[in-house]
GROMACS .gro file of C-alpha atoms in nm:
model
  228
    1UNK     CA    1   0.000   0.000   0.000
    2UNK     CA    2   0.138   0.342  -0.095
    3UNK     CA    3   0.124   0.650   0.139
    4UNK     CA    4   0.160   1.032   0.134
    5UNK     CA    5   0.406   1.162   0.286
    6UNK     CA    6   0.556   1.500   0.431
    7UNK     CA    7   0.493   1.788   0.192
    8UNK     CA    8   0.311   2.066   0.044
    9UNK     CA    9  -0.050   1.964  -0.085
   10UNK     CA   10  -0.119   2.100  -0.420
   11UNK     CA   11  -0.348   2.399  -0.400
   12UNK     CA   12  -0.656   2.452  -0.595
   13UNK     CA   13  -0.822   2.735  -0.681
   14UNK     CA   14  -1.110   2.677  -0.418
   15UNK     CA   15  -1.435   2.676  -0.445
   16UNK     CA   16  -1.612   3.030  -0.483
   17UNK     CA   17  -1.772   3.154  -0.181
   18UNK     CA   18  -2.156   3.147  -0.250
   19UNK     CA   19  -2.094   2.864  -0.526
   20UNK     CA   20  -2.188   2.603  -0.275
   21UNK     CA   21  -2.518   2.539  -0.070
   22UNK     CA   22  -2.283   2.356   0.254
   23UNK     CA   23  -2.568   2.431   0.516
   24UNK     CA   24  -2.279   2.485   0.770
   25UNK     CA   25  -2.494   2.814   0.904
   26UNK     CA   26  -2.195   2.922   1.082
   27UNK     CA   27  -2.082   3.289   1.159
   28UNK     CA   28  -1.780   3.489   1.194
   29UNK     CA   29  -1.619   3.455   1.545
   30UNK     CA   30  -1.750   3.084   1.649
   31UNK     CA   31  -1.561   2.837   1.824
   32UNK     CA   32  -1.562   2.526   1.550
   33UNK     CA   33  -1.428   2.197   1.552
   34UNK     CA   34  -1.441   2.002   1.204
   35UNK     CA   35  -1.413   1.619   1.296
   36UNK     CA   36  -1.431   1.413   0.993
   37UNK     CA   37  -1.413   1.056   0.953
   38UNK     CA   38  -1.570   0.753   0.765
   39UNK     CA   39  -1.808   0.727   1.059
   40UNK     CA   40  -1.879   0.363   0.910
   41UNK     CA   41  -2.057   0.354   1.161
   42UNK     CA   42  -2.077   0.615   1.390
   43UNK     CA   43  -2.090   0.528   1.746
   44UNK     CA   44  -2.100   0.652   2.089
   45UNK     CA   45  -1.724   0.656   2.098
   46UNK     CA   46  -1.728   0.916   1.859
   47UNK     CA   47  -1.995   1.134   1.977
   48UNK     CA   48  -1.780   1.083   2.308
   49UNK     CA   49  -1.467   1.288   2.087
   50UNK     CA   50  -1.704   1.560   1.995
   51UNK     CA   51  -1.849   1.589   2.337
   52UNK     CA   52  -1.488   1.597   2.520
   53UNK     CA   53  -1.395   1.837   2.232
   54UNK     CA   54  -1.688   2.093   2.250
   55UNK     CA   55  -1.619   2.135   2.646
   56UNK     CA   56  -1.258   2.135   2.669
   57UNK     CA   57  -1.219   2.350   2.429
   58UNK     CA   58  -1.541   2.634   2.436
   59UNK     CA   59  -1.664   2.517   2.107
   60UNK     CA   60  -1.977   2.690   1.914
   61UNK     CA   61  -2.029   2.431   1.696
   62UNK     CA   62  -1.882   2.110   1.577
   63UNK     CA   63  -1.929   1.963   1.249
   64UNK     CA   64  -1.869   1.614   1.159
   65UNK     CA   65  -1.757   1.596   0.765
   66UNK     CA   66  -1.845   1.243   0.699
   67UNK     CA   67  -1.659   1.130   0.388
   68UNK     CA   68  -1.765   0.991   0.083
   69UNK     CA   69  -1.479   0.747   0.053
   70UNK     CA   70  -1.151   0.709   0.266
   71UNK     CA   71  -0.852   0.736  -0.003
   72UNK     CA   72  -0.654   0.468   0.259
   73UNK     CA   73  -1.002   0.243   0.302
   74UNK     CA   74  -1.128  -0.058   0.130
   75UNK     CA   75  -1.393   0.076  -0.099
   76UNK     CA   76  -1.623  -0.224  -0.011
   77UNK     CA   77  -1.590  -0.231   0.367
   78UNK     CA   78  -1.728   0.133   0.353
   79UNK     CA   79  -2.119   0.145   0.382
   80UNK     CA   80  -2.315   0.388   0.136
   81UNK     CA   81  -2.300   0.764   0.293
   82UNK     CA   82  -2.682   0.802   0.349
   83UNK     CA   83  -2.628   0.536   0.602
   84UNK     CA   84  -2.323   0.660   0.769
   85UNK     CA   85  -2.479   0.984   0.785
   86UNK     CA   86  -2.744   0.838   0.971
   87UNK     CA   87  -2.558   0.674   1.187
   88UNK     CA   88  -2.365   1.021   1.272
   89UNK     CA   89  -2.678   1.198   1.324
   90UNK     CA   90  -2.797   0.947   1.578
   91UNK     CA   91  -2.454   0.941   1.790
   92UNK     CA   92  -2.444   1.324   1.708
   93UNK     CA   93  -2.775   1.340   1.886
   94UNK     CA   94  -2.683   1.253   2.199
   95UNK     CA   95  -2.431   1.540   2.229
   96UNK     CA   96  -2.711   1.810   2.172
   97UNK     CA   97  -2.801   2.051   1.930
   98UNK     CA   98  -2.466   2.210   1.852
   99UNK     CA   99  -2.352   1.878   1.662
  100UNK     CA  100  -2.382   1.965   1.270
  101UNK     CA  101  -2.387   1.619   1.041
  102UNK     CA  102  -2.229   1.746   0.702
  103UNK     CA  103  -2.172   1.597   0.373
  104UNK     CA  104  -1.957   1.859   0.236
  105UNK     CA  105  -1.654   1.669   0.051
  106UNK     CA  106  -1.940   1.543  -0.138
  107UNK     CA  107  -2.110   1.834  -0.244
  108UNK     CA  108  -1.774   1.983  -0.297
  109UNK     CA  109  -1.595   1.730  -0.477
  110UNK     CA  110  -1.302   1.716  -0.230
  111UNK     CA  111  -1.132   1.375  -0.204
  112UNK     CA  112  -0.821   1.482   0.052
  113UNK     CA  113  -0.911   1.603   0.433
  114UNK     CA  114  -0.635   1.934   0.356
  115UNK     CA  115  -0.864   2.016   0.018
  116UNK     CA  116  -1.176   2.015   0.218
  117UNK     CA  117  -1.036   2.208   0.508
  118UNK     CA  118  -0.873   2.459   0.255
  119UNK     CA  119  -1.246   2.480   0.094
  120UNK     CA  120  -1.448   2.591   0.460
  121UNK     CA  121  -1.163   2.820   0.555
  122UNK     CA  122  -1.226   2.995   0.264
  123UNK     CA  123  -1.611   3.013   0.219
  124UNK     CA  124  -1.629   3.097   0.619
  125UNK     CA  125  -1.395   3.384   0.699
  126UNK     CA  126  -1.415   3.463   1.054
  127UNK     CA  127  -1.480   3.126   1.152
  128UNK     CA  128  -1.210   3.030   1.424
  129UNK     CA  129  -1.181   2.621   1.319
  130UNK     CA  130  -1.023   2.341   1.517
  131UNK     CA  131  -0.924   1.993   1.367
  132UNK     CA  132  -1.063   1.732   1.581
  133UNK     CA  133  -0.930   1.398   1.587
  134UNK     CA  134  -0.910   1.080   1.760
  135UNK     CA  135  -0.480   0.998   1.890
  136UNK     CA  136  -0.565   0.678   1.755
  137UNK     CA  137  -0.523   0.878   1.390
  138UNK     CA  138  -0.253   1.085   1.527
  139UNK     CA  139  -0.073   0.794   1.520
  140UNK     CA  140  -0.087   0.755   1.107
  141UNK     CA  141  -0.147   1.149   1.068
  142UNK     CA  142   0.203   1.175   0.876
  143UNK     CA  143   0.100   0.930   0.605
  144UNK     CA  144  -0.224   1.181   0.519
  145UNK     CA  145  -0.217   1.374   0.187
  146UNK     CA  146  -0.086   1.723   0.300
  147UNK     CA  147  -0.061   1.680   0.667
  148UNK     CA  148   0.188   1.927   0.756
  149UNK     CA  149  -0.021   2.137   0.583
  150UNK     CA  150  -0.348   2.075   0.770
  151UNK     CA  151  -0.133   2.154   1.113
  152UNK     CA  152  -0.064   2.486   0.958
  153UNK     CA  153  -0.397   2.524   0.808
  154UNK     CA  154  -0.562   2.541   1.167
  155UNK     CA  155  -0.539   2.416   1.517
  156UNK     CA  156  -0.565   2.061   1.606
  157UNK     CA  157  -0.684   1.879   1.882
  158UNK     CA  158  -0.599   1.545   1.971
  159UNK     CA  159  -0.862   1.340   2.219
  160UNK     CA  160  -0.745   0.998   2.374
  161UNK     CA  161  -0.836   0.715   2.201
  162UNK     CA  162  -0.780   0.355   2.356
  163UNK     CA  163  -0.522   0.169   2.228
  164UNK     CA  164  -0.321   0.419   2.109
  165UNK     CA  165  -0.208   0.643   2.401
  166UNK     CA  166   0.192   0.617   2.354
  167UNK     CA  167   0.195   0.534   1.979
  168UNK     CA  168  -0.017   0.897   1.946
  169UNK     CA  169   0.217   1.041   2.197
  170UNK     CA  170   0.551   0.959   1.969
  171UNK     CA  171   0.374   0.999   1.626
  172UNK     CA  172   0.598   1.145   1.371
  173UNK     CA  173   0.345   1.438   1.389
  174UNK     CA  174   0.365   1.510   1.726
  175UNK     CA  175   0.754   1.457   1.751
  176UNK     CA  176   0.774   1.747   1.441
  177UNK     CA  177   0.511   1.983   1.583
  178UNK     CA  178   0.672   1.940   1.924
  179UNK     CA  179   0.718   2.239   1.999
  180UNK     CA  180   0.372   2.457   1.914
  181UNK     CA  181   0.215   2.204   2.199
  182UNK     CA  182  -0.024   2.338   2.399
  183UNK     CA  183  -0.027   2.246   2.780
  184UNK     CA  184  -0.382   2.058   2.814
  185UNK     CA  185  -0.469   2.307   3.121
  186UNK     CA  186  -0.477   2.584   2.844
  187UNK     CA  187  -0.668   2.406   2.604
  188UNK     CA  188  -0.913   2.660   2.593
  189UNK     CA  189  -0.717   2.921   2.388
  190UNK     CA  190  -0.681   2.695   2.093
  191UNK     CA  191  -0.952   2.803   1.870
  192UNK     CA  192  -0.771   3.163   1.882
  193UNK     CA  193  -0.415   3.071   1.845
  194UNK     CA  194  -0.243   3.068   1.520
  195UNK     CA  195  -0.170   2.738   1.367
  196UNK     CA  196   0.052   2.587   1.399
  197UNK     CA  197  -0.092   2.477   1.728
  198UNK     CA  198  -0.209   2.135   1.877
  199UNK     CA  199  -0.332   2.023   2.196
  200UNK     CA  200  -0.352   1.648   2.335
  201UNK     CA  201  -0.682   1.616   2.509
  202UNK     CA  202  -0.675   1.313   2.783
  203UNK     CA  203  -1.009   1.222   2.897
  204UNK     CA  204  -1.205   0.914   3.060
  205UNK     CA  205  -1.153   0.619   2.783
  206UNK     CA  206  -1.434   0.495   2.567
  207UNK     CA  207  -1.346   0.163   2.386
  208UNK     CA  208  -1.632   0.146   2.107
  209UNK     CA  209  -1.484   0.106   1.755
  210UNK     CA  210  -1.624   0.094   1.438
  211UNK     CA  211  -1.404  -0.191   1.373
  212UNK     CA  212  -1.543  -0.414   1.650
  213UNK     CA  213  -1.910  -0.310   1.517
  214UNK     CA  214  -1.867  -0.354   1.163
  215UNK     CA  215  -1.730  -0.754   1.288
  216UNK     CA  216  -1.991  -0.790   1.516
  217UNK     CA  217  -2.245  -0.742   1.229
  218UNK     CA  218  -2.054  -0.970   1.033
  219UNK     CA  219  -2.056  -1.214   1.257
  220UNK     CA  220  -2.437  -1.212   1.345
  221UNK     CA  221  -2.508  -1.260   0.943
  222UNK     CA  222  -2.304  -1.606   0.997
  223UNK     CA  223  -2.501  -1.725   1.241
  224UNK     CA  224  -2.822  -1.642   1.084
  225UNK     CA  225  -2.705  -1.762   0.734
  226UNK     CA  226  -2.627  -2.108   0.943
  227UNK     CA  227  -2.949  -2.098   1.070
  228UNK     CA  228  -3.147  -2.057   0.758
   0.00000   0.00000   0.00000
């Protein structure tokens, strides 16, 4: 399997402001966290990110950009988007109202998370963003399309994700970004700090996975297959 590296994303021209119906309803000077994902499906593990995220940090809003189709995914392990979208509205929901279910990479044609990022930036001026992830992606955050650019693009925030607590902690990412770290006890100043900047948000542990889900399906369609 191939992977992408350190260095500069190519940059597009963007999409127009006002070209694009994203339904984001957001408005200069909120607090913003983007958390995207395959969400296939989405769980309470994740809603538990966006809740950890949203308090730690003062957020407004946060949006979770569920992807089409993840470029380092199998294709046919990923469930159709309606679905996954339904399953993030549903974990969403038990977060509250301030939990925004998007499907803007598809309405904007944007395959790479630093081409999607590049694309709100731009049609939301104002908008003080944070990059919300999971350390169990920090961990494989250097092999993204563009990731050094996505650290300078906007803040990140990095929640603790079992299994992946010292791997996340040593990630090439963190060990190059080392030193625009920000102490968790100041976490709240991220949104207005100038990437980049990246905080590493520890938190009580929950161990749902998609993963684990997605093979306890499968293995509940063996049974019943037996049985029939």
């Amino acid at each position: 399997m191939s992977f992408f590296h350190a260095g500069p994303a190519p940059k597009g021209s963007g999409l127009r402001r006002g070209a694009l119906r994203d339904g984001l309803d957001l408005a200069p000077g909120m607090k913003v966290g983007l958390f995207g994902g395959s969400f296939n499906p989405a769980h309470d593990g994740h809603a538990h990110v966006a809740a950890t995220a949203m308090q730690r940090l003062g957020l407004d809003r946060v949006v979770w950009l569920v992807s089409p189709q993840n470029p380092l995914k199998s294709a046919h392990e990923t469930a159709p988007l309606a679905e996954r979208m339904a399953s993030a509205r549903a974990a969403a929901a038990t977060v509250g109202p301030a939990m925004i279910i998007s499907d803007f990479e598809t309405r904007a044609g944007t395959r790479w998370t630093v081409d999607t990022l590049r694309a709100i930036v731009a049609r939301h001026p104002g908008v003080q963003f944070v990059w919300l992830m999971g350390s169990d992606n920090l961990a494989d955050f250097h092999r993204w399309r563009g990731w050094t650019d996505i650290m300078r693009l906007m803040p990140v925030a990095v929640i603790a994700r079992p299994g992946s607590l010292l791997d996340s902690r040593t990630a090439p990412a963190a060990v190059r970004f080392a030193r625009y770290r920000v102490p968790m006890a100041q976490a709240g100043l991220l949104p207005s700090l100038e990437a980049p900047a990246w905080t590493y948000l520890s938190a009580p542990l929950n161990h749902r996975s998609s993963t684990a889900i997605r093979a306890a399906r499968a293995g509940r369609g063996e049974e019943s297959n037996q049985v029939g």
